[in-house]
Structure formats: structure tokens, C-alpha cells
mmCIF file of C-alpha atoms in Angstrom:
data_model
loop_
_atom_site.group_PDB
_atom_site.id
_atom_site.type_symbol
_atom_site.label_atom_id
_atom_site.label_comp_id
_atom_site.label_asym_id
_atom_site.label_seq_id
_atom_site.Cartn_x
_atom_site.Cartn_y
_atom_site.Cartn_z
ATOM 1 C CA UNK L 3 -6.462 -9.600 -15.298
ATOM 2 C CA UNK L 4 -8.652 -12.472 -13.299
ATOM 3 C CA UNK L 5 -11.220 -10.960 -10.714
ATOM 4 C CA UNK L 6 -11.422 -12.945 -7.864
ATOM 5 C CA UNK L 7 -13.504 -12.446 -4.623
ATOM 6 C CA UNK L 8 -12.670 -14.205 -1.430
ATOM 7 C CA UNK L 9 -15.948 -15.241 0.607
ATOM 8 C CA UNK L 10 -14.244 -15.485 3.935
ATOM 9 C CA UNK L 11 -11.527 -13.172 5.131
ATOM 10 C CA UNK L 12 -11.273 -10.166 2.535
ATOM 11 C CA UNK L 13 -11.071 -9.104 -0.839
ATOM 12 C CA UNK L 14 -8.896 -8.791 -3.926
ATOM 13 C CA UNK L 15 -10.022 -6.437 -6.765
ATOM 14 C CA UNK L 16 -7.568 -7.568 -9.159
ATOM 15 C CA UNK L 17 -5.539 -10.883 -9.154
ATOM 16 C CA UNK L 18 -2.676 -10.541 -11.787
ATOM 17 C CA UNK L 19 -1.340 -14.035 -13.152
ATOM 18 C CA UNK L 20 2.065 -14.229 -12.249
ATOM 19 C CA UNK L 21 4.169 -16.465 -14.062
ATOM 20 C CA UNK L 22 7.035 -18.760 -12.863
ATOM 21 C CA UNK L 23 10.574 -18.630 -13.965
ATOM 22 C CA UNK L 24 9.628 -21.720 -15.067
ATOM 23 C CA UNK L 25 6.469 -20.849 -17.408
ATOM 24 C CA UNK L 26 8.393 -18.150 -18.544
ATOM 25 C CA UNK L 27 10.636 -20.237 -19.834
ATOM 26 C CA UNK L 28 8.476 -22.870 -21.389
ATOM 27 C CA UNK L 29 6.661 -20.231 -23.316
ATOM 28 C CA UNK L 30 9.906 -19.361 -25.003
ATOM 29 C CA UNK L 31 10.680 -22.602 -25.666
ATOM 30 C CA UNK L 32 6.986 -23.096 -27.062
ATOM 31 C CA UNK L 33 7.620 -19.695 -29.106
ATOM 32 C CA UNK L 34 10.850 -21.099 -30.666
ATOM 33 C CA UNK L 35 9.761 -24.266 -31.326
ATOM 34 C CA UNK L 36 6.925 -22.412 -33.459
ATOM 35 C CA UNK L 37 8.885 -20.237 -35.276
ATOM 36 C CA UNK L 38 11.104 -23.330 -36.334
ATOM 37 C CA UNK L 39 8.111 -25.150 -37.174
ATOM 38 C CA UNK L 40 6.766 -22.904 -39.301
ATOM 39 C CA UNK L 41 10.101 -22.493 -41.392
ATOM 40 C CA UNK L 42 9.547 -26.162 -41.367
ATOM 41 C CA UNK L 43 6.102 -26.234 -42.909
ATOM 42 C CA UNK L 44 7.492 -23.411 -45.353
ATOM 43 C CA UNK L 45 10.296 -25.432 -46.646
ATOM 44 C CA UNK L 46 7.910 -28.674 -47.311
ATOM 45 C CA UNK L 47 5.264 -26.849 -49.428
ATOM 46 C CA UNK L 48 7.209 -24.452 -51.259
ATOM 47 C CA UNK L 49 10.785 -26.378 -51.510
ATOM 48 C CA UNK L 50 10.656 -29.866 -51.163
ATOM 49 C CA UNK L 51 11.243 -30.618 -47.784
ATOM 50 C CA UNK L 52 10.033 -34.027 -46.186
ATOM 51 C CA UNK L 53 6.196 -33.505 -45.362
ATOM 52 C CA UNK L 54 6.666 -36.459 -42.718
ATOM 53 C CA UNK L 55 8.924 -34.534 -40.753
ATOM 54 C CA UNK L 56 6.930 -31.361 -41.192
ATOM 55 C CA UNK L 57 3.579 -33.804 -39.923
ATOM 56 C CA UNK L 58 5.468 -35.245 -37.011
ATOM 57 C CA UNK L 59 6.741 -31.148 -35.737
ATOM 58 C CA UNK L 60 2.757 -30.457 -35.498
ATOM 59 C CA UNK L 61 1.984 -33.184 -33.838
ATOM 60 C CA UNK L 62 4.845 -32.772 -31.159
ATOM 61 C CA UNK L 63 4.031 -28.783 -31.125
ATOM 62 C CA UNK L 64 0.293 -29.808 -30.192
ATOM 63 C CA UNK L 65 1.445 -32.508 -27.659
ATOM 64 C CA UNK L 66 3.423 -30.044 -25.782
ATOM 65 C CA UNK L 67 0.966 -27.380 -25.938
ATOM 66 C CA UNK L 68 -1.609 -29.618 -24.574
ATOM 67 C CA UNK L 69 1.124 -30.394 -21.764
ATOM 68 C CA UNK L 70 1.287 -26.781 -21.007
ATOM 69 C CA UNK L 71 -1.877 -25.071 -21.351
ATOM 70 C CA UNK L 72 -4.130 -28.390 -21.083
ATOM 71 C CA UNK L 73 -3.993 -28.751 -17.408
ATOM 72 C CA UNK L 74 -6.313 -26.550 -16.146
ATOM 73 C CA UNK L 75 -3.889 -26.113 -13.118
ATOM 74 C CA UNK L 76 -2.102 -22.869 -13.767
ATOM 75 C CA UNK L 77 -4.474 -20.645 -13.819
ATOM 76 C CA UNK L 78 -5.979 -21.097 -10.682
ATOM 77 C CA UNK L 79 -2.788 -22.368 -8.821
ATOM 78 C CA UNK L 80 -1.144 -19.045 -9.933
ATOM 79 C CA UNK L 81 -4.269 -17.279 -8.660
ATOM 80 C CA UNK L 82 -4.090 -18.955 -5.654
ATOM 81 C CA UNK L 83 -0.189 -17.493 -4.988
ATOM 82 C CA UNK L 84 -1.477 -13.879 -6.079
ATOM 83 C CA UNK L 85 -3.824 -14.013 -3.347
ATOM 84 C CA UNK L 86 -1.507 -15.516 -0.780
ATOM 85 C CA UNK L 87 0.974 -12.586 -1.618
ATOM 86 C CA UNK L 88 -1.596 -10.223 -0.097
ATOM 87 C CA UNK L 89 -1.455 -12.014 3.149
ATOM 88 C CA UNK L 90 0.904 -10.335 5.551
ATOM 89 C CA UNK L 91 3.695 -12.233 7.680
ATOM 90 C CA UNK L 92 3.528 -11.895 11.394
ATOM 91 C CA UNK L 93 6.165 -8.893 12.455
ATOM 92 C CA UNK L 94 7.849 -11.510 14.657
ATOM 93 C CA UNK L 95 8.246 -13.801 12.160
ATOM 94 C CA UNK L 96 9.511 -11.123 9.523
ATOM 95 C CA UNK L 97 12.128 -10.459 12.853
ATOM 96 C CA UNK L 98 13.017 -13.680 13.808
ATOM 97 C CA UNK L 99 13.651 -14.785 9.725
ATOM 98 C CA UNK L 100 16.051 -11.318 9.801
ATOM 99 C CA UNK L 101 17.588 -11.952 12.704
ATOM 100 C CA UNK L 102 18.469 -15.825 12.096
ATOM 101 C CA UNK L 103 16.110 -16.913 15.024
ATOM 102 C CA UNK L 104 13.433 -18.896 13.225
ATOM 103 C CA UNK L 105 15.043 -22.327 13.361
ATOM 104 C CA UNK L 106 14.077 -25.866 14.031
ATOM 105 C CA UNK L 107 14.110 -26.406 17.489
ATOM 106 C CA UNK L 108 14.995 -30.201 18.016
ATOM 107 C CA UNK L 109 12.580 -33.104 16.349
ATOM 108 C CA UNK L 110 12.444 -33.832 20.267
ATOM 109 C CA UNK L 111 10.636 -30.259 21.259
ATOM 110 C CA UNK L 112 8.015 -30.783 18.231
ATOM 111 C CA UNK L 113 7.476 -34.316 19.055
ATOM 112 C CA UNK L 114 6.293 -33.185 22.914
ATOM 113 C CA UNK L 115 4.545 -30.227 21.573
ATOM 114 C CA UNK L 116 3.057 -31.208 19.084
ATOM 115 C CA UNK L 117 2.484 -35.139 19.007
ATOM 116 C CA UNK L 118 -0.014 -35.581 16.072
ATOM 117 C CA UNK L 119 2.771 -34.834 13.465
ATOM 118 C CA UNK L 120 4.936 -37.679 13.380
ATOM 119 C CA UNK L 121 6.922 -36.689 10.555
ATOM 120 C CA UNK L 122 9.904 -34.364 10.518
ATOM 121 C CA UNK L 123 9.754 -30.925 9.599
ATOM 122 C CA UNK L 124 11.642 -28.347 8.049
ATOM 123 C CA UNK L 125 11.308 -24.700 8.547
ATOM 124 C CA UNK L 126 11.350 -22.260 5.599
ATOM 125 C CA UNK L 127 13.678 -19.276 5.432
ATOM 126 C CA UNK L 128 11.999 -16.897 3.015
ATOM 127 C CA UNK L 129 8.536 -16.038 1.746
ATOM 128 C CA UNK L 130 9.438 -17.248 -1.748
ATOM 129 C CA UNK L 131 10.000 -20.522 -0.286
ATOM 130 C CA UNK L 132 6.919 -20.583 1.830
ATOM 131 C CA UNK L 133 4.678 -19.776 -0.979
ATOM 132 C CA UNK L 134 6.146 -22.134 -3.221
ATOM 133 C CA UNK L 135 5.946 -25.211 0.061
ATOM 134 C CA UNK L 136 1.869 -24.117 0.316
ATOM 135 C CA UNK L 137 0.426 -26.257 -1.752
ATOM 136 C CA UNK L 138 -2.510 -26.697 -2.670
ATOM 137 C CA UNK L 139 -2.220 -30.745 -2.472
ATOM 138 C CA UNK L 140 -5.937 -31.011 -4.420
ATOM 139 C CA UNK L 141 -5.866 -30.857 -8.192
ATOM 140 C CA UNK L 142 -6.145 -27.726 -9.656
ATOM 141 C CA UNK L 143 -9.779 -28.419 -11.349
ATOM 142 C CA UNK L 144 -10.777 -28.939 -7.622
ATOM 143 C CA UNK L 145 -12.370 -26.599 -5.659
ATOM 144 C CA UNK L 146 -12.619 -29.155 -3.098
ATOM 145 C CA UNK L 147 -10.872 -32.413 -1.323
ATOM 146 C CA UNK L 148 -11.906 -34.446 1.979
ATOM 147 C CA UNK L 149 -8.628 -36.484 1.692
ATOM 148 C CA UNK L 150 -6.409 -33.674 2.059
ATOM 149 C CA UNK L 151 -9.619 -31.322 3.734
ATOM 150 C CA UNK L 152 -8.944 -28.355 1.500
ATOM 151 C CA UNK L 153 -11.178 -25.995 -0.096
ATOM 152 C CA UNK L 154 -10.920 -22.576 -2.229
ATOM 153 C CA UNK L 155 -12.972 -20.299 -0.558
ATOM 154 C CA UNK L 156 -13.350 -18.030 -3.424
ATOM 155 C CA UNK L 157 -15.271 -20.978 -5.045
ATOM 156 C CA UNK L 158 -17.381 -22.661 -2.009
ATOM 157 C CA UNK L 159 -18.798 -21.486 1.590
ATOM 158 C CA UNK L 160 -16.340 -21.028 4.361
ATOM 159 C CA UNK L 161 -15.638 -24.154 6.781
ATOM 160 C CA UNK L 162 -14.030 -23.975 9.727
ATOM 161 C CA UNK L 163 -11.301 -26.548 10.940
ATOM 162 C CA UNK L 164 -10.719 -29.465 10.193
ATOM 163 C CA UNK L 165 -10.533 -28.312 6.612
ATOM 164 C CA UNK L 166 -8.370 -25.090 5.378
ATOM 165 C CA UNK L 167 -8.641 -22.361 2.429
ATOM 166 C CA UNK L 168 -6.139 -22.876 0.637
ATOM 167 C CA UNK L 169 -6.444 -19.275 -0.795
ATOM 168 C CA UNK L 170 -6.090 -18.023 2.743
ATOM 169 C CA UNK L 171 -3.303 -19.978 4.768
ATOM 170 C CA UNK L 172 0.883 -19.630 4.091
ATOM 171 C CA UNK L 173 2.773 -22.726 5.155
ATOM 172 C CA UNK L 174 5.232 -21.370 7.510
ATOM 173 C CA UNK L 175 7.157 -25.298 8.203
ATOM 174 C CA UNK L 176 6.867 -28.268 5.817
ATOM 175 C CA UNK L 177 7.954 -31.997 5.450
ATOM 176 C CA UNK L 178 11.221 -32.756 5.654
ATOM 177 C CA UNK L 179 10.756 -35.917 3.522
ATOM 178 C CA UNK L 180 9.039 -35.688 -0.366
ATOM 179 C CA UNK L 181 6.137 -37.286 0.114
ATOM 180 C CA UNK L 182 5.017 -36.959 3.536
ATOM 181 C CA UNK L 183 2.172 -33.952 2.466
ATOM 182 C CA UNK L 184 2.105 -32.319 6.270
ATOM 183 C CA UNK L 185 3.183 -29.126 7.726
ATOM 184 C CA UNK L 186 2.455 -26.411 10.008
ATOM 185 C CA UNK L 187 0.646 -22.811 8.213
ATOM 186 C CA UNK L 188 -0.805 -19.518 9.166
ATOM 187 C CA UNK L 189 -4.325 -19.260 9.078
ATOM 188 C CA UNK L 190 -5.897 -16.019 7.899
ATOM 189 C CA UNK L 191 -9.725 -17.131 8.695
ATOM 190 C CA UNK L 192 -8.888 -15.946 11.868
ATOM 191 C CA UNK L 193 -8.266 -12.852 10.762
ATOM 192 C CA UNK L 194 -5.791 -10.644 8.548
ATOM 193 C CA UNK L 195 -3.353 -9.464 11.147
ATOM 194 C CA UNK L 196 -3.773 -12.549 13.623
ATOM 195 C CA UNK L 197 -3.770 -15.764 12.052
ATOM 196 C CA UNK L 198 -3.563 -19.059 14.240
ATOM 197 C CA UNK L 199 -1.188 -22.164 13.899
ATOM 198 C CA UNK L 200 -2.474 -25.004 12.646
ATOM 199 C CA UNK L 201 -0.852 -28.419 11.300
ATOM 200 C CA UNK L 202 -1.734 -31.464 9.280
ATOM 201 C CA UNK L 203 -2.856 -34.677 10.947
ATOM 202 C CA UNK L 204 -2.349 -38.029 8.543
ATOM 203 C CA UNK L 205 -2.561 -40.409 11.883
ATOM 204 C CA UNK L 206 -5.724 -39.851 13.931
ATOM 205 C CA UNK L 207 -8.471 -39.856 11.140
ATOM 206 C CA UNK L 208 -8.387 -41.340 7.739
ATOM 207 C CA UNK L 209 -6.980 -38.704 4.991
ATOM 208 C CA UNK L 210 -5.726 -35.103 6.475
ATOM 209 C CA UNK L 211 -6.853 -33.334 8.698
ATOM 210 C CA UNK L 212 -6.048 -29.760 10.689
ATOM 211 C CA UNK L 213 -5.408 -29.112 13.565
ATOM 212 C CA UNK L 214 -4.966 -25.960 15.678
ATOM 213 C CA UNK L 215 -1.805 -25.421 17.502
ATOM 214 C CA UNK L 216 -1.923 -21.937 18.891
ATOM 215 C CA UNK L 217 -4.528 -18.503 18.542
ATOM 216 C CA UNK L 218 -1.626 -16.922 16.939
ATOM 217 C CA UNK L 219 1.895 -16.879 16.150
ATOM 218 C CA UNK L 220 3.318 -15.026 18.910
ATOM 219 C CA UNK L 221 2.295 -18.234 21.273
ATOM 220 C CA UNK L 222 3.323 -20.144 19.341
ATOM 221 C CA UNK L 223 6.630 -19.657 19.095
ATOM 222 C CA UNK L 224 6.214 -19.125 22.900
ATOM 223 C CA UNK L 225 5.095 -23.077 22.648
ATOM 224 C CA UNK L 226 8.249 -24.469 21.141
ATOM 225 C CA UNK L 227 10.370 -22.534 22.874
ATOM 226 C CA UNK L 228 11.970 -20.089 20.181
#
């Protein structure tokens, strides 16, 4: 268990590292890969096997253990989702998602409504996918980034826009296009049960920057026209 403490918005006792389907299954392959190598190491001391071989298993076990565990990144980017689980959807957009309502309403609307994101957009279906669309851009040994104006407010003093907390905002609509790094989130700093609308800006400064787009969600589906 990880204790974390958010500085602005609220607080999380205890943050429990949830694992990917992905982790979990590099850790098995990690586990198998050591069992074999070990039968490997057993067969060149005690029965003749080629000590090369046996060499060259260690190494690659180390090299992909390094892979895994040496990025520094999980830890904190898997704290990071803990935190964000706590954060609650708007009702209306838990309705609209059940109902089938919360769909892209033209590239023309968002264009008029929202002119500083040039890019198109596509808007997520489930809270699995809008967790996994958040981010954070930064590297995970950050705690800080003025390209992309993000910050982990469990780790630094709270800013206002045009910066974020990454530990406190869900990405709601994302790029269409890999690569583009923009979207549209909810902002908790605003508070629990009412966070705003803001968006990423590439075009009007140099780096990222956010923007607000409405005081909350309701109006801002009111704004597009949903």
C-alpha cells in the first residue's frame, strides 16, 4: 500500500497499486522465464550444459527486468489512475454514456465552439477508456512539465490554469489522431462534485496550454449542443 496525500482538492488514505492486464502479464512472463532460467543454470553446473547459453539467459533476464521495473513510471502512473478512480463522473454524463447520447457532435459545432482546438476529437464511451486516454503526457520521474503545463499536486503547490493536476482531472474527449496530445477533461480543482471543462491549446502559446471551456459539465454540454 502507497500513502498518498493530495494538496489541492481532497484526500486518499490509501492508494492501492493496481496493475494492468498488461503488467500482469509481463510478470508471468518474467516468472517463467525465471523458473526456466534457473533449470538452465542447474543443468550447466551440475550436468554439463553450455555455460554460454546459461550467461547469455542472465543477461537477457536482467535486460528485461530493467525494462520492466527500471522505469520509474509505474509506480506513480498507476498511482496516478488509483486516485483518478476516486473522482466521480458527472450524473449527466453517467446518463447520457447509458443512454447513447454522449456523441460527437459534428467537427463543425466544436470548431465554432471551441476554436483553439484545431485538431479532431474523439469522445470516449466508458470510464475504462477515459482513464486509460488521461495521460499524464510528462514522464513519470516528473512531477512537473511547462511544455505540456502539468503538475502532480500530491508532489508540488497547487496552480491554477493554464497548467492542470494531473492527479485531479479525467479526460472526458481525446485526439482523434496518435500524436496530436490535446483533449477536453474534467477538472476537479474546482471542486469534487462540480468540475469545469477545460481543453488543451498547442496553437496560441508555445507548448500546451489549458484552457477553460465551461464552470461545469452541465453547460457544457448545453454549449455544443448535446
Amino acid at each position: 500500500m502507497e500513502k498518498v496525500e493530495c494538496i489541492a482538492g481532497f484526500r486518499i488514505q490509501e492508494a492501492t497499486w493496481v496493475m494492468t492486464k498488461r503488467q500482469i502479464q509481463m510478470r508471468l512472463f518474467l516468472f517463467l522465464y525465471g523458473v526456466i532460467l534457473l533449470v538452465g543454470i542447474y543443468d550447466a553446473i551440475f550436468k554439463g550444459g553450455s555455460i554460454i547459453l546459461c550467461v547469455s539467459g542472465v543477461l537477457l533476464f536482467l535486460c528485461a527486468m530493467f525494462a520492466f521495473y527500471g522505469r520509474g513510471a509505474s509506480t506513480k502512473n498507476l498511482c496516478i489512475e488509483t486516485i483518478r478512480r476516486k473522482l466521480p463522473l458527472p450524473a449527466k454524463l453517467q446518463l447520457m454514456m447509458k443512454e447513447g447520447r454522449w456523441k460527437h457532435p459534428g467537427q463543425e459545432v466544436l470548431a465554432a465552439k471551441i476554436p483553439f482546438i484545431r485538431d479532431p476529437l474523439t469522445f470516449l464511451s466508458s470510464i475504462e477508456s477515459m482513464l486509460s486516454n488521461s495521460g499524464p503526457l510528462m514522464r513519470p520521474d516528473e512531477n512537473e512539465n511547462e511544455r505540456f503545463s502539468e503538475y502532480r499536486g500530491s508532489r508540488i503547490s497547487s496552480r491554477d490554469l493554464p497548467w492542470i493536476d494531473v492527479e485531479q482531472v479525467i479526460f472526458i474527449i481525446c485526439n482523434e489522431r496518435i500524436g496530436d496530445d490535446v483533449g477536453i477533461a474534467l477538472d476537479y480543482r474546482t471542486g469534487i462534485n462540480s468540475p469545469r471543462v477545460v481543453g488543451g491549446d498547442w496553437h496560441s502559446r508555445s507548448g500546451l496550454q489549458y484552457r477553460e471551456i465551461a464552470p461545469s459539465f452541465d453547460e457544457f454540454v448545453e454549449l455544443i449542443g448535446l
